[in-house]
Amino acid sequence: EAGVVQSPRYKIIEKKQPVAFWCNPISGHNTLYWYRQNLGQGPELLIRYENEEAVDDSQLPKDRFSAERLKGVDSTLKIQPAELGDSAVYLCASSQRAGTDLLGNTIYFGEGSWLTVV
Amino acid sequence: AQTVTQSQPEMSVQEAETVTLSCTYDTSENNYYLFWYKQPPSRQMILVIRQEAYKQQNATENRFSVNFQKAAKSFSLKISDSQLGDTAMYFCAFRPGNAGNMLTFGGGTRLMVKP
């Protein structure tokens, strides 16, 4: 079974430029997450989707970040314009619809997209 | 809000020996799930082991096992017969069982396995 797929793996951009990341979750997973991980820290949630609905985006800096999950499958995360402090790894993850069992609550991660803003 | 604490920023172990990584958490929930993830230099978060809070039996996955102490809110990871490929960051994570739940990570422990 294919895992969570992300692209690009690496991106270097100049500040004030836009950048977009793409994610394809595990087949059948209704819930999709975008996390940001700064160097030396644990991941922090940016946004969570249940199907195509963003149900938790309280940590998403909405002035420059946007995300969408059209048709409830693939998702894109965009930053415009990028700032130096946006340099991080952006992790996409997915899980089955959150339920009462361990399997439904297990989150699987992609390989991440490394962003360097110079 | 839940918090997850990993008190060991770095640890090292000799190849083939056993090492235990500690994790404590704070929650008022009774139903929840606990996870250990491994993150090698490639930065992919790989699920190592998981545990349901209402199951008494400690989870085991090959060389990896946990010591889950619910009353003490402790969830340590034991790696037996350590291998060079175990070198990575290890993150403990907590997820409440209710709807709208969010995965909270600890700060991580960097493990170095020495030959």
PDB file of C-alpha atoms in Angstrom:
ATOM      1  CA  GLU A   1       0.000   0.000   0.000  1.00  0.00           C
ATOM      2  CA  ALA A   2       1.362   3.410  -0.954  1.00  0.00           C
ATOM      3  CA  GLY A   3       2.092   5.805   1.869  1.00  0.00           C
ATOM      4  CA  VAL A   4       1.570   9.533   2.063  1.00  0.00           C
ATOM      5  CA  VAL A   5       3.235  11.166  -0.921  1.00  0.00           C
ATOM      6  CA  GLN A   6       4.560  14.705  -0.882  1.00  0.00           C
ATOM      7  CA  SER A   7       6.269  16.928  -3.395  1.00  0.00           C
ATOM      8  CA  PRO A   8       8.601  18.619  -3.833  1.00  0.00           C
ATOM      9  CA  ARG A   9      11.043  17.093  -1.380  1.00  0.00           C
ATOM     10  CA  TYR A  10      13.265  20.135  -1.383  1.00  0.00           C
ATOM     11  CA  LYS A  11      12.658  23.749  -2.288  1.00  0.00           C
ATOM     12  CA  ILE A  12      14.912  26.790  -2.032  1.00  0.00           C
ATOM     13  CA  ILE A  13      13.335  30.150  -2.735  1.00  0.00           C
ATOM     14  CA  GLU A  14      14.085  33.779  -2.156  1.00  0.00           C
ATOM     15  CA  LYS A  15      12.060  35.661   0.405  1.00  0.00           C
ATOM     16  CA  LYS A  16       8.863  37.231  -0.848  1.00  0.00           C
ATOM     17  CA  GLN A  17       8.465  34.504  -3.464  1.00  0.00           C
ATOM     18  CA  PRO A  18       5.542  32.089  -3.420  1.00  0.00           C
ATOM     19  CA  VAL A  19       5.831  28.351  -2.867  1.00  0.00           C
ATOM     20  CA  ALA A  20       3.391  25.468  -2.943  1.00  0.00           C
ATOM     21  CA  PHE A  21       3.504  21.944  -1.559  1.00  0.00           C
ATOM     22  CA  TRP A  22       1.405  19.027  -2.671  1.00  0.00           C
ATOM     23  CA  CYS A  23       0.229  15.994  -0.738  1.00  0.00           C
ATOM     24  CA  ASN A  24      -1.542  12.778  -1.657  1.00  0.00           C
ATOM     25  CA  PRO A  25      -2.767  10.891   1.413  1.00  0.00           C
ATOM     26  CA  ILE A  26      -3.095   7.165   1.914  1.00  0.00           C
ATOM     27  CA  SER A  27      -6.031   5.809  -0.046  1.00  0.00           C
ATOM     28  CA  GLY A  28      -9.188   5.767   2.017  1.00  0.00           C
ATOM     29  CA  HIS A  29      -7.944   8.185   4.656  1.00  0.00           C
ATOM     30  CA  ASN A  30     -10.503  10.888   5.281  1.00  0.00           C
ATOM     31  CA  THR A  31      -8.391  13.042   7.553  1.00  0.00           C
ATOM     32  CA  LEU A  32      -5.424  15.007   6.258  1.00  0.00           C
ATOM     33  CA  TYR A  33      -2.993  17.141   8.235  1.00  0.00           C
ATOM     34  CA  TRP A  34      -0.301  19.667   7.489  1.00  0.00           C
ATOM     35  CA  TYR A  35       2.400  20.050  10.102  1.00  0.00           C
ATOM     36  CA  ARG A  36       5.376  22.350  10.251  1.00  0.00           C
ATOM     37  CA  GLN A  37       8.579  21.238  11.944  1.00  0.00           C
ATOM     38  CA  ASN A  38      11.313  23.669  12.802  1.00  0.00           C
ATOM     39  CA  LEU A  39      14.839  22.431  13.337  1.00  0.00           C
ATOM     40  CA  GLY A  40      15.257  20.661  16.655  1.00  0.00           C
ATOM     41  CA  GLN A  41      11.575  20.702  17.521  1.00  0.00           C
ATOM     42  CA  GLY A  42       8.578  18.437  17.246  1.00  0.00           C
ATOM     43  CA  PRO A  43       5.986  18.966  14.501  1.00  0.00           C
ATOM     44  CA  GLU A  44       3.224  21.493  15.055  1.00  0.00           C
ATOM     45  CA  LEU A  45      -0.170  21.274  13.408  1.00  0.00           C
ATOM     46  CA  LEU A  46      -1.020  23.926  10.833  1.00  0.00           C
ATOM     47  CA  ILE A  47      -4.337  22.617   9.540  1.00  0.00           C
ATOM     48  CA  ARG A  48      -6.502  19.515   9.638  1.00  0.00           C
ATOM     49  CA  TYR A  49      -9.072  18.435   7.059  1.00  0.00           C
ATOM     50  CA  GLU A  50     -11.956  16.048   7.414  1.00  0.00           C
ATOM     51  CA  ASN A  51     -12.657  15.229   3.783  1.00  0.00           C
ATOM     52  CA  GLU A  52     -12.676  18.624   2.063  1.00  0.00           C
ATOM     53  CA  GLU A  53     -13.552  20.620   5.171  1.00  0.00           C
ATOM     54  CA  ALA A  54     -10.871  22.401   7.179  1.00  0.00           C
ATOM     55  CA  VAL A  55     -11.911  21.613  10.748  1.00  0.00           C
ATOM     56  CA  ASP A  56      -8.885  23.000  12.593  1.00  0.00           C
ATOM     57  CA  ASP A  57      -6.823  25.821  11.100  1.00  0.00           C
ATOM     58  CA  SER A  58      -6.252  27.842  14.236  1.00  0.00           C
ATOM     59  CA  GLN A  59      -2.448  27.586  13.895  1.00  0.00           C
ATOM     60  CA  LEU A  60      -2.327  28.511  10.218  1.00  0.00           C
ATOM     61  CA  PRO A  61      -0.909  32.031   9.631  1.00  0.00           C
ATOM     62  CA  LYS A  62      -3.704  33.102   7.371  1.00  0.00           C
ATOM     63  CA  ASP A  63      -2.091  36.286   6.173  1.00  0.00           C
ATOM     64  CA  ARG A  64       0.393  34.346   4.078  1.00  0.00           C
ATOM     65  CA  PHE A  65      -0.546  30.671   4.273  1.00  0.00           C
ATOM     66  CA  SER A  66      -3.416  29.001   2.493  1.00  0.00           C
ATOM     67  CA  ALA A  67      -4.449  25.413   1.985  1.00  0.00           C
ATOM     68  CA  GLU A  68      -7.050  23.535   0.056  1.00  0.00           C
ATOM     69  CA  ARG A  69      -8.268  19.996  -0.320  1.00  0.00           C
ATOM     70  CA  LEU A  70     -10.517  19.913  -3.304  1.00  0.00           C
ATOM     71  CA  LYS A  71     -12.540  16.712  -3.735  1.00  0.00           C
ATOM     72  CA  GLY A  72     -11.364  15.545  -0.329  1.00  0.00           C
ATOM     73  CA  VAL A  73      -8.251  13.727  -1.534  1.00  0.00           C
ATOM     74  CA  ASP A  74      -5.095  15.649  -2.551  1.00  0.00           C
ATOM     75  CA  SER A  75      -4.138  18.822  -0.784  1.00  0.00           C
ATOM     76  CA  THR A  76      -1.922  21.809  -1.438  1.00  0.00           C
ATOM     77  CA  LEU A  77      -0.330  24.176   1.022  1.00  0.00           C
ATOM     78  CA  LYS A  78       0.759  27.564  -0.253  1.00  0.00           C
ATOM     79  CA  ILE A  79       2.887  30.301   1.215  1.00  0.00           C
ATOM     80  CA  GLN A  80       2.807  33.747  -0.356  1.00  0.00           C
ATOM     81  CA  PRO A  81       4.968  35.663   0.214  1.00  0.00           C
ATOM     82  CA  ALA A  82       7.547  33.495   1.965  1.00  0.00           C
ATOM     83  CA  GLU A  83       9.597  34.894   4.825  1.00  0.00           C
ATOM     84  CA  LEU A  84      12.949  33.771   6.208  1.00  0.00           C
ATOM     85  CA  GLY A  85      11.224  32.318   9.264  1.00  0.00           C
ATOM     86  CA  ASP A  86       9.189  29.969   7.099  1.00  0.00           C
ATOM     87  CA  SER A  87      12.241  27.775   6.547  1.00  0.00           C
ATOM     88  CA  ALA A  88      11.187  24.411   7.952  1.00  0.00           C
ATOM     89  CA  VAL A  89      10.054  20.947   6.981  1.00  0.00           C
ATOM     90  CA  TYR A  90       6.392  20.775   6.023  1.00  0.00           C
ATOM     91  CA  LEU A  91       4.933  17.386   6.809  1.00  0.00           C
ATOM     92  CA  CYS A  92       1.717  16.058   5.408  1.00  0.00           C
ATOM     93  CA  ALA A  93      -0.031  13.234   7.218  1.00  0.00           C
ATOM     94  CA  SER A  94      -3.268  11.293   7.030  1.00  0.00           C
ATOM     95  CA  SER A  95      -5.457   9.013   9.106  1.00  0.00           C
ATOM     96  CA  GLN A  96      -8.755   7.236   8.813  1.00  0.00           C
ATOM     97  CA  ARG A  97     -11.728   9.157  10.080  1.00  0.00           C
ATOM     98  CA  ALA A  98     -11.082   9.669  13.811  1.00  0.00           C
ATOM     99  CA  GLY A  99     -13.075   7.093  15.651  1.00  0.00           C
ATOM    100  CA  THR A 100     -12.804   5.049  18.777  1.00  0.00           C
ATOM    101  CA  ASP A 101     -10.146   2.560  17.795  1.00  0.00           C
ATOM    102  CA  LEU A 102      -6.375   2.687  17.650  1.00  0.00           C
ATOM    103  CA  LEU A 103      -6.217   2.221  13.898  1.00  0.00           C
ATOM    104  CA  GLY A 104      -8.502   5.137  13.175  1.00  0.00           C
ATOM    105  CA  ASN A 105      -6.438   7.346  15.410  1.00  0.00           C
ATOM    106  CA  THR A 106      -3.032   6.446  13.998  1.00  0.00           C
ATOM    107  CA  ILE A 107      -1.503   9.189  11.897  1.00  0.00           C
ATOM    108  CA  TYR A 108       0.895   8.342   9.067  1.00  0.00           C
ATOM    109  CA  PHE A 109       3.352  10.881   7.726  1.00  0.00           C
ATOM    110  CA  GLY A 110       4.882  11.601   4.372  1.00  0.00           C
ATOM    111  CA  GLU A 111       8.582  12.245   3.816  1.00  0.00           C
ATOM    112  CA  GLY A 112       8.132  15.982   4.180  1.00  0.00           C
ATOM    113  CA  SER A 113       8.989  18.981   2.048  1.00  0.00           C
ATOM    114  CA  TRP A 114      12.100  20.869   3.095  1.00  0.00           C
ATOM    115  CA  LEU A 115      11.779  24.595   2.545  1.00  0.00           C
ATOM    116  CA  THR A 116      14.700  26.977   2.698  1.00  0.00           C
ATOM    117  CA  VAL A 117      13.976  30.673   2.290  1.00  0.00           C
ATOM    118  CA  VAL A 118      17.038  32.792   1.521  1.00  0.00           C
TER     119      VAL A 118
ATOM    120  CA  ALA B   1      -4.558  21.199  26.890  1.00  0.00           C
ATOM    121  CA  GLN B   2      -2.281  18.208  26.784  1.00  0.00           C
ATOM    122  CA  THR B   3       1.481  18.393  27.173  1.00  0.00           C
ATOM    123  CA  VAL B   4       4.107  15.792  26.379  1.00  0.00           C
ATOM    124  CA  THR B   5       7.546  15.912  27.958  1.00  0.00           C
ATOM    125  CA  GLN B   6      10.662  14.073  26.879  1.00  0.00           C
ATOM    126  CA  SER B   7      13.264  14.840  29.497  1.00  0.00           C
ATOM    127  CA  GLN B   8      16.250  13.383  27.636  1.00  0.00           C
ATOM    128  CA  PRO B   9      17.370  15.645  24.764  1.00  0.00           C
ATOM    129  CA  GLU B  10      20.117  13.219  23.765  1.00  0.00           C
ATOM    130  CA  MET B  11      21.049   9.641  24.531  1.00  0.00           C
ATOM    131  CA  SER B  12      23.599   7.181  23.291  1.00  0.00           C
ATOM    132  CA  VAL B  13      23.862   3.401  23.443  1.00  0.00           C
ATOM    133  CA  GLN B  14      26.303   0.799  22.269  1.00  0.00           C
ATOM    134  CA  GLU B  15      25.237  -1.408  19.424  1.00  0.00           C
ATOM    135  CA  ALA B  16      23.429  -4.559  20.627  1.00  0.00           C
ATOM    136  CA  GLU B  17      22.621  -3.069  24.020  1.00  0.00           C
ATOM    137  CA  THR B  18      19.277  -1.889  25.396  1.00  0.00           C
ATOM    138  CA  VAL B  19      18.179   1.703  25.858  1.00  0.00           C
ATOM    139  CA  THR B  20      15.053   3.268  27.343  1.00  0.00           C
ATOM    140  CA  LEU B  21      13.660   6.640  26.274  1.00  0.00           C
ATOM    141  CA  SER B  22      11.344   8.373  28.703  1.00  0.00           C
ATOM    142  CA  CYS B  23       8.104  10.219  28.047  1.00  0.00           C
ATOM    143  CA  THR B  24       5.569  11.714  30.397  1.00  0.00           C
ATOM    144  CA  TYR B  25       2.332  13.462  29.559  1.00  0.00           C
ATOM    145  CA  ASP B  26      -0.303  15.491  31.261  1.00  0.00           C
ATOM    146  CA  THR B  27      -3.983  15.057  30.518  1.00  0.00           C
ATOM    147  CA  SER B  28      -7.387  14.933  32.150  1.00  0.00           C
ATOM    148  CA  GLU B  29      -8.689  12.549  29.488  1.00  0.00           C
ATOM    149  CA  ASN B  30      -9.368   8.926  30.310  1.00  0.00           C
ATOM    150  CA  ASN B  31      -9.457   7.646  26.756  1.00  0.00           C
ATOM    151  CA  TYR B  32      -6.431   8.392  24.621  1.00  0.00           C
ATOM    152  CA  TYR B  33      -3.704   6.976  22.427  1.00  0.00           C
ATOM    153  CA  LEU B  34       0.064   7.138  22.704  1.00  0.00           C
ATOM    154  CA  PHE B  35       2.654   6.806  19.989  1.00  0.00           C
ATOM    155  CA  TRP B  36       6.372   6.714  19.442  1.00  0.00           C
ATOM    156  CA  TYR B  37       7.669   7.987  16.119  1.00  0.00           C
ATOM    157  CA  LYS B  38      11.187   7.706  14.748  1.00  0.00           C
ATOM    158  CA  GLN B  39      12.607  10.468  12.573  1.00  0.00           C
ATOM    159  CA  PRO B  40      15.890   9.682  10.813  1.00  0.00           C
ATOM    160  CA  PRO B  41      17.885  12.414   9.050  1.00  0.00           C
ATOM    161  CA  SER B  42      15.577  12.080   6.037  1.00  0.00           C
ATOM    162  CA  ARG B  43      12.983  13.738   8.321  1.00  0.00           C
ATOM    163  CA  GLN B  44      10.179  11.269   7.596  1.00  0.00           C
ATOM    164  CA  MET B  45       8.180  10.482  10.721  1.00  0.00           C
ATOM    165  CA  ILE B  46       7.972   6.709  10.973  1.00  0.00           C
ATOM    166  CA  LEU B  47       5.551   5.066  13.367  1.00  0.00           C
ATOM    167  CA  VAL B  48       7.412   2.780  15.761  1.00  0.00           C
ATOM    168  CA  ILE B  49       4.780   1.643  18.228  1.00  0.00           C
ATOM    169  CA  ARG B  50       1.365   2.644  19.551  1.00  0.00           C
ATOM    170  CA  GLN B  51      -0.715   2.021  22.661  1.00  0.00           C
ATOM    171  CA  GLU B  52      -4.339   2.455  23.667  1.00  0.00           C
ATOM    172  CA  ALA B  53      -4.746   3.904  27.149  1.00  0.00           C
ATOM    173  CA  TYR B  54      -7.462   1.498  28.218  1.00  0.00           C
ATOM    174  CA  LYS B  55      -5.379  -1.560  27.397  1.00  0.00           C
ATOM    175  CA  GLN B  56      -3.275  -2.745  30.308  1.00  0.00           C
ATOM    176  CA  GLN B  57      -0.908  -4.852  28.260  1.00  0.00           C
ATOM    177  CA  ASN B  58       2.205  -3.063  27.071  1.00  0.00           C
ATOM    178  CA  ALA B  59       2.609  -2.920  23.295  1.00  0.00           C
ATOM    179  CA  THR B  60       5.518  -4.728  21.649  1.00  0.00           C
ATOM    180  CA  GLU B  61       6.836  -4.527  18.083  1.00  0.00           C
ATOM    181  CA  ASN B  62       9.870  -6.754  17.538  1.00  0.00           C
ATOM    182  CA  ARG B  63      12.790  -5.046  19.328  1.00  0.00           C
ATOM    183  CA  PHE B  64      10.619  -2.157  20.493  1.00  0.00           C
ATOM    184  CA  SER B  65       8.426  -2.264  23.560  1.00  0.00           C
ATOM    185  CA  VAL B  66       6.785   0.247  25.851  1.00  0.00           C
ATOM    186  CA  ASN B  67       6.299   0.535  29.570  1.00  0.00           C
ATOM    187  CA  PHE B  68       2.925   2.229  29.946  1.00  0.00           C
ATOM    188  CA  GLN B  69       2.152   3.427  33.461  1.00  0.00           C
ATOM    189  CA  LYS B  70      -1.265   5.096  33.238  1.00  0.00           C
ATOM    190  CA  ALA B  71      -1.436   6.293  36.821  1.00  0.00           C
ATOM    191  CA  ALA B  72       1.993   7.877  36.537  1.00  0.00           C
ATOM    192  CA  LYS B  73       1.221   9.172  33.022  1.00  0.00           C
ATOM    193  CA  SER B  74       4.417   7.652  31.744  1.00  0.00           C
ATOM    194  CA  PHE B  75       5.065   6.001  28.391  1.00  0.00           C
ATOM    195  CA  SER B  76       8.684   4.939  27.963  1.00  0.00           C
ATOM    196  CA  LEU B  77      10.161   3.223  24.920  1.00  0.00           C
ATOM    197  CA  LYS B  78      12.631   0.370  25.257  1.00  0.00           C
ATOM    198  CA  ILE B  79      14.822  -0.568  22.312  1.00  0.00           C
ATOM    199  CA  SER B  80      16.499  -3.946  22.667  1.00  0.00           C
ATOM    200  CA  ASP B  81      19.520  -5.157  20.690  1.00  0.00           C
ATOM    201  CA  SER B  82      20.113  -1.614  19.387  1.00  0.00           C
ATOM    202  CA  GLN B  83      21.201  -1.344  15.784  1.00  0.00           C
ATOM    203  CA  LEU B  84      23.068   1.400  13.954  1.00  0.00           C
ATOM    204  CA  GLY B  85      19.915   2.065  11.940  1.00  0.00           C
ATOM    205  CA  ASP B  86      18.091   3.008  15.129  1.00  0.00           C
ATOM    206  CA  THR B  87      20.055   6.262  15.220  1.00  0.00           C
ATOM    207  CA  ALA B  88      17.412   8.964  14.872  1.00  0.00           C
ATOM    208  CA  MET B  89      15.222  11.450  16.691  1.00  0.00           C
ATOM    209  CA  TYR B  90      12.432   9.796  18.634  1.00  0.00           C
ATOM    210  CA  PHE B  91       9.204  11.616  19.353  1.00  0.00           C
ATOM    211  CA  CYS B  92       6.556  10.630  21.844  1.00  0.00           C
ATOM    212  CA  ALA B  93       3.045  11.740  20.883  1.00  0.00           C
ATOM    213  CA  PHE B  94      -0.347  11.863  22.557  1.00  0.00           C
ATOM    214  CA  ARG B  95      -3.806  11.917  21.002  1.00  0.00           C
ATOM    215  CA  PRO B  96      -7.098  12.198  22.925  1.00  0.00           C
ATOM    216  CA  GLY B  97      -9.833   9.813  21.951  1.00  0.00           C
ATOM    217  CA  ASN B  98     -12.560  12.387  21.574  1.00  0.00           C
ATOM    218  CA  ALA B  99     -13.733  13.996  18.370  1.00  0.00           C
ATOM    219  CA  GLY B 100     -11.661  16.927  17.228  1.00  0.00           C
ATOM    220  CA  ASN B 101      -8.590  15.323  18.729  1.00  0.00           C
ATOM    221  CA  MET B 102      -5.140  16.601  17.997  1.00  0.00           C
ATOM    222  CA  LEU B 103      -1.771  14.849  18.051  1.00  0.00           C
ATOM    223  CA  THR B 104       0.624  16.538  20.460  1.00  0.00           C
ATOM    224  CA  PHE B 105       4.346  15.819  20.224  1.00  0.00           C
ATOM    225  CA  GLY B 106       7.082  15.938  22.806  1.00  0.00           C
ATOM    226  CA  GLY B 107      10.305  17.779  22.099  1.00  0.00           C
ATOM    227  CA  GLY B 108      12.133  14.661  20.963  1.00  0.00           C
ATOM    228  CA  THR B 109      15.143  12.626  22.061  1.00  0.00           C
ATOM    229  CA  ARG B 110      18.136  12.285  19.800  1.00  0.00           C
ATOM    230  CA  LEU B 111      19.439   8.712  19.999  1.00  0.00           C
ATOM    231  CA  MET B 112      22.897   7.770  18.809  1.00  0.00           C
ATOM    232  CA  VAL B 113      23.789   4.104  18.471  1.00  0.00           C
ATOM    233  CA  LYS B 114      27.532   3.628  18.612  1.00  0.00           C
ATOM    234  CA  PRO B 115      29.370   0.753  16.942  1.00  0.00           C
TER     235      PRO B 115
END
